[in-house]
XYZ file of C-alpha atoms in Angstrom:
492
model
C 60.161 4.322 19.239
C 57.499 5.725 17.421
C 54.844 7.000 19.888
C 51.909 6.565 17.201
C 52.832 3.715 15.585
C 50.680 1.557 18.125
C 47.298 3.609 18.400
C 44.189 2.385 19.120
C 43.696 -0.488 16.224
C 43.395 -4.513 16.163
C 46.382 -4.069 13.420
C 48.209 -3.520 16.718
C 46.689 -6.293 18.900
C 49.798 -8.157 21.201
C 50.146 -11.483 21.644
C 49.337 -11.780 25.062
C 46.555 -10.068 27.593
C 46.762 -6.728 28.320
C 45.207 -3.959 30.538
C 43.732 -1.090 28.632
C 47.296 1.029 29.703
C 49.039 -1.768 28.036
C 50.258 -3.406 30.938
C 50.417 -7.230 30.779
C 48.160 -9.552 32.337
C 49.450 -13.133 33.095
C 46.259 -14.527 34.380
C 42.462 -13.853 32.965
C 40.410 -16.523 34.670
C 40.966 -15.732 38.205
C 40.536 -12.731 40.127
C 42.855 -11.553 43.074
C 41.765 -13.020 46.189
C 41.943 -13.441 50.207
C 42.801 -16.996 49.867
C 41.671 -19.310 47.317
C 37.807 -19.038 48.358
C 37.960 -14.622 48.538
C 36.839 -12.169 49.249
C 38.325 -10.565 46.427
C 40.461 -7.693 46.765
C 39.471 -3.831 45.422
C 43.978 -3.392 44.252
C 42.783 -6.727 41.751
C 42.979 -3.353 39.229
C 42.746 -5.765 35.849
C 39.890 -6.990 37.653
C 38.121 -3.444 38.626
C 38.768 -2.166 34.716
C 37.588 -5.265 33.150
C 34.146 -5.241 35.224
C 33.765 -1.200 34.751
C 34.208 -1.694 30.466
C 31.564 -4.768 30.528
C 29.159 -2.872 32.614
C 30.343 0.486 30.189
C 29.820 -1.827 26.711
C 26.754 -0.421 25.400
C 25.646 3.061 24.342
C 22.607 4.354 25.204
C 20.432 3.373 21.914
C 18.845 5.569 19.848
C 15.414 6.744 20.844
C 14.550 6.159 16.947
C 15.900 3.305 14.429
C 17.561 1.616 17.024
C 17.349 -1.475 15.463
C 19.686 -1.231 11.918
C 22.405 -3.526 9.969
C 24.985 -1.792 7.930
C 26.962 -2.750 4.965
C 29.870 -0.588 2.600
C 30.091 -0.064 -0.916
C 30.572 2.680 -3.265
C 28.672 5.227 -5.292
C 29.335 5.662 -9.289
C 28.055 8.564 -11.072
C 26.289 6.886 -14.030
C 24.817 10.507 -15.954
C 26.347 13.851 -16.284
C 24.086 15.703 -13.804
C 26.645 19.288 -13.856
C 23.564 20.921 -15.409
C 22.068 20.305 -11.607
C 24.674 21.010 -9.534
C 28.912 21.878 -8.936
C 28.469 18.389 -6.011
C 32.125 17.405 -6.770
C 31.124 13.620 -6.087
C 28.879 14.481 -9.102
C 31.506 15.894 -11.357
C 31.157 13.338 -14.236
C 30.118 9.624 -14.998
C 32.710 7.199 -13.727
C 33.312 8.857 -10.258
C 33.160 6.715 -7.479
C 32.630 7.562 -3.976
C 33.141 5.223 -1.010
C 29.338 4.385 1.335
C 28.442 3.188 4.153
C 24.458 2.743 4.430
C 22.091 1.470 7.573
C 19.003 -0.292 6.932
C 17.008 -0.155 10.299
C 13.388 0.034 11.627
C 11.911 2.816 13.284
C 10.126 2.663 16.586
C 11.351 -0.746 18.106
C 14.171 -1.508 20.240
C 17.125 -2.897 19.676
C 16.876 -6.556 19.597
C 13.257 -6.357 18.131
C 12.415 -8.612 15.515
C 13.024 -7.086 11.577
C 9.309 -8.398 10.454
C 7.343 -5.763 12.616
C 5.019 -3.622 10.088
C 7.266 -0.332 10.897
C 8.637 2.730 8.153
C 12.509 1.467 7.813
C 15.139 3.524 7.697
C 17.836 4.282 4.755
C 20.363 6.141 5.275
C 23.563 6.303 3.258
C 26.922 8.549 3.741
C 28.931 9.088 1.029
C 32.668 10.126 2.223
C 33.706 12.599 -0.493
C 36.668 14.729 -1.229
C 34.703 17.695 0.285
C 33.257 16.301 3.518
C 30.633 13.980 4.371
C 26.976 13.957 2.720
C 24.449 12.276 4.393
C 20.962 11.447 3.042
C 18.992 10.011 5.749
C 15.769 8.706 4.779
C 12.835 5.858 4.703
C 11.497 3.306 2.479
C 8.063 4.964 2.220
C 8.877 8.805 0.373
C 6.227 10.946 2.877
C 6.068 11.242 6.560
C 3.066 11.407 8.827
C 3.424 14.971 9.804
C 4.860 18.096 8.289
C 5.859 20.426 11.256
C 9.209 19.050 13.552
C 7.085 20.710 16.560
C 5.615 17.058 16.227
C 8.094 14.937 15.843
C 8.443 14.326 19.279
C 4.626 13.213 19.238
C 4.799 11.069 16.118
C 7.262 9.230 17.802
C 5.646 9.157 21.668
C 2.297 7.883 20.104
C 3.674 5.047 18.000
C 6.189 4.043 21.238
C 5.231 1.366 23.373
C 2.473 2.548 25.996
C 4.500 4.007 28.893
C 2.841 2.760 31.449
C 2.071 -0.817 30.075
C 5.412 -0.824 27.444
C 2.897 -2.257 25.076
C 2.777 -0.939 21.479
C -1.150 0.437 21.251
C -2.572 2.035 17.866
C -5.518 3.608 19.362
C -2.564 5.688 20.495
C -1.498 6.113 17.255
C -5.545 6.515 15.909
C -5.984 9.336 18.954
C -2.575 11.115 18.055
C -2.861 11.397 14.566
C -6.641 11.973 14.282
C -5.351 15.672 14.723
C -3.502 15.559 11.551
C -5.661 14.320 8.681
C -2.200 14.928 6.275
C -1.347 11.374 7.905
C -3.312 9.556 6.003
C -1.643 9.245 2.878
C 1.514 8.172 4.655
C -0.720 5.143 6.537
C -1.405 3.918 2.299
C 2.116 2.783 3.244
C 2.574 1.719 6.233
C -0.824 -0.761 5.721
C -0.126 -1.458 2.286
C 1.791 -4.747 1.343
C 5.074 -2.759 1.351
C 4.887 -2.142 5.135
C 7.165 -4.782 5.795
C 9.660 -5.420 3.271
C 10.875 -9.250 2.451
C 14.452 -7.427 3.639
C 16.519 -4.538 3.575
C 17.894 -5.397 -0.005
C 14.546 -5.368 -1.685
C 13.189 -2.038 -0.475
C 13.361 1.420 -2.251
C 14.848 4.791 -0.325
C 13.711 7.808 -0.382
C 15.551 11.295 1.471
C 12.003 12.141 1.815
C 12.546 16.281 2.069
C 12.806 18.608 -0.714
C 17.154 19.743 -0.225
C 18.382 22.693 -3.270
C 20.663 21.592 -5.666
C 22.746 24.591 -7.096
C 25.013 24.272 -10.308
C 28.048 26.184 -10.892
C 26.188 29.375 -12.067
C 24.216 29.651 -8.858
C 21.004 28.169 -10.311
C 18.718 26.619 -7.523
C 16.557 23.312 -7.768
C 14.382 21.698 -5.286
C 15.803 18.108 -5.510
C 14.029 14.900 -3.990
C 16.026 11.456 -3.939
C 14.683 7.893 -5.136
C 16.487 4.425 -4.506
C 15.328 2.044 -6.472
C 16.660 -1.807 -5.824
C 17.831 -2.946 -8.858
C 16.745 -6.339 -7.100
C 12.800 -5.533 -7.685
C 10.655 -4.481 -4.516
C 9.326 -7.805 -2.244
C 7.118 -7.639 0.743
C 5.871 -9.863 3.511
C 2.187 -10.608 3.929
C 1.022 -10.798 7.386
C 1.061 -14.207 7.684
C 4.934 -14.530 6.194
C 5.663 -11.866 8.483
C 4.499 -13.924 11.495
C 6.436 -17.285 10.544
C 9.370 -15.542 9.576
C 9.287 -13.153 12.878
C 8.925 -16.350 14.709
C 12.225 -18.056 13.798
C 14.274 -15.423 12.946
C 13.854 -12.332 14.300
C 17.437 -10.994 12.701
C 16.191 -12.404 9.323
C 16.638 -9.167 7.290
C 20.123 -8.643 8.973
C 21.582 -11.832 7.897
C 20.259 -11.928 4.720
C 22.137 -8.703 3.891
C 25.036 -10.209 5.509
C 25.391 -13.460 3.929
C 24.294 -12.158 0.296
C 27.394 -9.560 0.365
C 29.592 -12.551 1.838
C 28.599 -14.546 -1.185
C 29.079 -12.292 -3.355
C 25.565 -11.359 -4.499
C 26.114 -7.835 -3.696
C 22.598 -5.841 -3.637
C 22.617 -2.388 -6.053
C 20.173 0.933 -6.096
C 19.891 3.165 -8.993
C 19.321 6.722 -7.564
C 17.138 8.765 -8.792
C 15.925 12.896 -8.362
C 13.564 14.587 -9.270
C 13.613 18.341 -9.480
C 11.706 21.612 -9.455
C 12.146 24.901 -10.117
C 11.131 27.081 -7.138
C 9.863 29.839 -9.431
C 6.902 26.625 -10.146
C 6.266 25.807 -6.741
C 2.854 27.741 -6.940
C 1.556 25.760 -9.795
C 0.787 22.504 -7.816
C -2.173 22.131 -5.357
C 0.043 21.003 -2.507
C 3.319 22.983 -1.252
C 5.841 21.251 -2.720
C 8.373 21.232 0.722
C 5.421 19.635 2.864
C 6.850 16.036 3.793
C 3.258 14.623 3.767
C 3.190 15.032 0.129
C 4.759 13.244 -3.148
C 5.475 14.714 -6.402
C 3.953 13.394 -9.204
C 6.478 11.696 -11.335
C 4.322 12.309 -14.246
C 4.931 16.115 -13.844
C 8.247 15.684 -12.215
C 9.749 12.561 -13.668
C 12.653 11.017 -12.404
C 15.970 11.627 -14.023
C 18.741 8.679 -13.292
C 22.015 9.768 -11.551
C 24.086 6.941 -10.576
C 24.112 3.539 -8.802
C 24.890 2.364 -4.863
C 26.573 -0.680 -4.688
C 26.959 -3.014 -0.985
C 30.191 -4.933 -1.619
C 31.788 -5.180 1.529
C 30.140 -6.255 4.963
C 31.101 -4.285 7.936
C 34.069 -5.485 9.846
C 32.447 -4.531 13.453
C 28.931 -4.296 14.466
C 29.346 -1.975 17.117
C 32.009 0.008 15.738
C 29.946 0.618 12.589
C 26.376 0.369 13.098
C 25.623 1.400 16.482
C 28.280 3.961 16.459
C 27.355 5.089 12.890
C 25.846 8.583 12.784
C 24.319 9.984 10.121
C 22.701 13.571 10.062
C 20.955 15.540 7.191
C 22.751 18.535 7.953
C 26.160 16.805 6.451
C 25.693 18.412 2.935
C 28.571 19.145 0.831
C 29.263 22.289 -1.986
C 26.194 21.997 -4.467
C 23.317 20.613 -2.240
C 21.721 22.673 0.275
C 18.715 22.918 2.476
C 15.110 24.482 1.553
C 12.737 25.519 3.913
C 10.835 22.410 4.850
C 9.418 22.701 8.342
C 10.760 19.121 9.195
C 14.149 19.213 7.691
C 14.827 22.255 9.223
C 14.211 20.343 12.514
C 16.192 17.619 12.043
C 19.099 19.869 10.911
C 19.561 20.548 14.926
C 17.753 17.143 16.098
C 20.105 15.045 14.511
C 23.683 16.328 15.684
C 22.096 17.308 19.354
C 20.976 13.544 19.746
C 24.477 12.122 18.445
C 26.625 14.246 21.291
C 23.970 12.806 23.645
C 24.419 9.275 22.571
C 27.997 9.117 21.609
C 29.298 12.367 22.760
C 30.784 15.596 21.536
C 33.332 13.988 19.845
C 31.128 11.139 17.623
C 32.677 12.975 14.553
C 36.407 11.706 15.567
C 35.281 8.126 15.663
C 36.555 5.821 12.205
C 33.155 5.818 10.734
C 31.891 8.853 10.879
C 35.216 11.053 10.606
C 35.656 12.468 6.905
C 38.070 10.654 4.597
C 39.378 13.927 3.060
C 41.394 15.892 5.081
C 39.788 18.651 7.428
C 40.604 21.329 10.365
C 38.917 23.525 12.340
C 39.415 24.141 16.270
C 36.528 22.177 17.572
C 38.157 19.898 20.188
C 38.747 19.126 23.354
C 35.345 17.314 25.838
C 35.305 13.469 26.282
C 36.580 11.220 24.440
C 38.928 13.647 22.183
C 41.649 10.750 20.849
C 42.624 13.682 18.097
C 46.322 14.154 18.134
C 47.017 18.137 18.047
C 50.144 19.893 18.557
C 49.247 23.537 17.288
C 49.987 26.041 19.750
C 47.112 28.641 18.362
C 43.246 27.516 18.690
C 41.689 30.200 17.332
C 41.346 32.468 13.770
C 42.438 34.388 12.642
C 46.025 34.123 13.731
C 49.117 35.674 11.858
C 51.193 32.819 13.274
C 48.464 30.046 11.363
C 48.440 30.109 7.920
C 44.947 28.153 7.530
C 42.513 29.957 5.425
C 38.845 30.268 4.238
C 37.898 27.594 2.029
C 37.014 28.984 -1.777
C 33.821 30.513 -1.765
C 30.703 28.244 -3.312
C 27.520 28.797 -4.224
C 24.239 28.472 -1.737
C 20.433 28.947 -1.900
C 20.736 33.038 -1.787
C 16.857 32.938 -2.071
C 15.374 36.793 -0.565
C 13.259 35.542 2.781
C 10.440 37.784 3.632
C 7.484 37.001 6.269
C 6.583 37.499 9.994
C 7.357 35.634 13.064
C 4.699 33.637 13.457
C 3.317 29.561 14.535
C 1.073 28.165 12.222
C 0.056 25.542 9.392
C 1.232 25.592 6.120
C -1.668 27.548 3.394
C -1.905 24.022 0.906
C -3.058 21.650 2.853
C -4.925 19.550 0.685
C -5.059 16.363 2.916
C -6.719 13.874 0.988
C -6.438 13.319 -2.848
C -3.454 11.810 -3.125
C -3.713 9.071 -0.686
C -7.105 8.979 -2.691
C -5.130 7.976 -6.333
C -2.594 5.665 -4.030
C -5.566 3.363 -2.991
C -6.787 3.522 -6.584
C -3.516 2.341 -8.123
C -3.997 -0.720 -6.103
C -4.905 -4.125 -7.752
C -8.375 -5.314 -6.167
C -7.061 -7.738 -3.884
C -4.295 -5.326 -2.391
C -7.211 -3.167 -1.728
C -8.710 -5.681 -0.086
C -5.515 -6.497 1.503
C -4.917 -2.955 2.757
C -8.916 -2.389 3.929
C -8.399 -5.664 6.587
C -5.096 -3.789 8.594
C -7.285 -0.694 8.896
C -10.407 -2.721 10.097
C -7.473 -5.180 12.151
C -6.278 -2.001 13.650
C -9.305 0.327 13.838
C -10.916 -2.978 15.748
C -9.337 -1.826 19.100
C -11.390 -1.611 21.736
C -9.879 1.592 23.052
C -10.101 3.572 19.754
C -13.594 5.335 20.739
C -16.167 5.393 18.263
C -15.205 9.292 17.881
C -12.477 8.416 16.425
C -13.086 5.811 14.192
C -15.831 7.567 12.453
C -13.301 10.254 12.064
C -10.655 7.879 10.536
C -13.710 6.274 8.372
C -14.477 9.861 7.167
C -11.323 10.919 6.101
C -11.004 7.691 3.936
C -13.687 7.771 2.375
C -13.268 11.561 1.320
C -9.721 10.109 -0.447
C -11.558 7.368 -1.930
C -15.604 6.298 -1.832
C -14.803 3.133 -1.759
C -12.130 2.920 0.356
C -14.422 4.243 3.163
C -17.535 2.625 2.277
C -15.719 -0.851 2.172
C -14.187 0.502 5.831
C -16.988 1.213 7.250
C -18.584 -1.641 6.298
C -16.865 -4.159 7.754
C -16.785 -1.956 10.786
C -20.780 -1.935 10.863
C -20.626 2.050 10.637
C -21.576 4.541 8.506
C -18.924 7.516 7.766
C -20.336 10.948 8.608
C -18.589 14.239 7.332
């Protein structure tokens, strides 16, 4: 008998009842009793381990993007991008690499509705030949602060009220009236595109600068773009609520039951790229996370296209168990020095062994699909099969190896130890020439969530002559219009 032929897979299931040991069960509607009225006994074992799983069923969720759908496809490489970086995914046009991607929001629970005006999440792993690479980012390409020292903040501030568990924004107003770089990332969030029709009509963006580093050892800042080849749709408020209130899985299903018909949703991705040796030459530092690059100085150059052709076969197995980090980068990407990637680069793995344990890397969909070794084992929930009698290296009785050296960012760092904000702040202008590129009536559109949201009777008048300030130092009229319907006068 083959002692692996039967592990853990449905491929395997039996024909009748079993206990987890694989011991048969001839009866599943009745537990073991004194009698035919009870009490029930504690020996009724299939009982006991049948209670303890249900009880056991759900993970704790994550403290961020909790709520997600997931679907598979694959990458192509559509342009020769070589000149960019040795990425052997990105070898040549014609190169496909197998995805899986999660759509999600960010601050609600689990079961919350998918029409909440929320930053979504869009993350995508792409299992190549040398190890996973994750890019785990958002539909809006900024983020409200630029230092991981506040990401725990960020997140408290826009999280229900802990005393009340009521979602508050003079929270958010008091929190992030510290950090006037926020605003330009709020032109998003209360813009129209603050709540996307669904997940298949929303862009991505990684967000942080990574390196890219070709063959020769050449750096490049790189940023990511996903653009739907779809178009971009949005909800107005009023959609939103209608929607909300029928269907509060609406965005999930509609990514469900578009792949099952076969109308199978497709990105083009994008980067753009800059040479460090530039990075002086713009009025904003180009690794701050509250900041976009102008794609008329940095335009985008086309890569490849993502492709959702195959719905998941398990919702737990791959979306709640799904685990995507930013520090899975492969031979030819890297990391710069941005304050909030560098963050996440511990965040992201420490929060996974917390949820799912130290072993979240063994299960099906995060595990590798090209083959890999090191001697990492061992703590709950280990199911890897290892018969090696040495656990260590080197060893003269294990032939494994080094890998083949590649190249990395071998940038000189210089400075002193020291806590403090980055020199180019520059908070203002470019959330300034986002509320100009609006149409009038998106304007409009945009001005009446600010007053909606500003209108809270627990955001002091402190702070919304602050908030009226700062907008009206992006854009006159943005803050004149603000603080007009708000019967105030902006002072600064």
């Amino acid at each position: 008998m083959d002692p692996y032929k039967f592990r853990p897979s449905s491929a395997h299931n039996s024909p009748f009842m079993t206990t987890n040991a694989g011991g048969p069960v001839y009866n599943n509607d009745s537990t073991l009793t004194v009698g035919p009225r009870g009490p029930i006994l504690l020996e009724d074992y299939h009982f006991v381990e049948k209670i303890a799983n249900f009880t056991r069923e759900r993970i704790p969720e994550r403290v961020v993007h909790a709520r997600g759908a997931s679907a598979k496809g694959f990458f192509e490489v559509t342009h020769d991008v070589t000149h960019l970086t040795c990425a052997d995914f990105l070898r040549a046009p014609g190169v496909q690499t197998p995805v899986i991607v999660r759509f999600s929001t960010v601050i609600h629970e689990r079961g919350s509705p998918e029409t909440i005006r929320d930053p979504r999440g869009f993350a995508v792993k792409f299992y190549t030949r040398e190890g996973n690479f994750d890019i785990v980012g958002n539909n809006f390409p900024i983020f409200f602060i630029r230092d991981a020292m506040k990401f725990p903040d960020v997140i408290h501030a826009f999280k229900p009220n802990p005393k009340s568990h009521i979602q508050e924004y003079w929270r958010v107003f008091d929190f992030l009236s510290h950090h006037p770089e926020s605003l330009e990332t709020f032109a998003f969030l209360f813009d129209d595109v603050g709540i996307p029709i669904n997940y298949r009509h929303m862009e991505g963006f990684g967000v942080h600068a990574f390196t890219l580093i070709n063959k020769a050892g050449k750096v490049v800042y790189v940023k990511f773009h996903w653009k739907p080849t779809q178009g971009v749709k949005c909800l107005m408020d009023e959609e939103a609520i209608r929607v909300g209130g029928t269907n509060h899985s609406h965005a999930t299903q509609d990514l469900y039951e578009s792949i099952a018909a076969g109308n199978y949703p497709e990105w083009k991705l994008y980067v753009q790229t800059m040479d460090p040796a530039d990075e002086d030459k713009f009025d904003f530092d180009p690794l701050d996370t509250t900041k976009i690059w102008p794609e008329d100085l940095l335009p985008l150059q086309p890569v490849g296209r993502l492709v959702l052709n195959k719905n998941i076969d398990n919702f737990f197995n791959e979306n709640e168990m799904l685990a995507f980090n930013p520090a899975h980068v492969v031979p030819g990407i890297y990391y710069s020095d941005d304050k909030m990637l560098q963050g996440r680069l511990f965040a992201y793995s420490d929060t996974h062994r917390h949820r799912l344990g130290p072993n979240y890397l063994q299960l099906p969909v995060n595990a590798p699909k090209c083959a890999h070794h090191n001697n990492h084992y061992d703590g709950a929930m280990n199911f890897m099969h290892r018969d090696e009698e040495v656990d260590y290296f080197p060893s003269r009785y294990d032939p494994v190896r080094h890998a083949e050296r590649f190249p990395i960012n071998s940038a000189i760092l210089t400075g002193r130890r020291e806590r403090c904000v980055i020199p180019k702040e520059n908070h203002f202008k470019q959330a300034g020439e986002r509320f100009r590129s609006f149409a009038p009536d998106r304007q409009e559109r945009f001005i009446r969530r600010w007053v909606h949201y500003l209108s809270d009777p627990k955001v002091t008048y402190e702070i919304r002559n602050l908030w009226v300030s700062w907008c009206t130092q992006a854009d006159r009229n943005w803050g004149q219009k603000l603080g007009s319907y708000l019967n105030m006068r902006p002072s600064y």
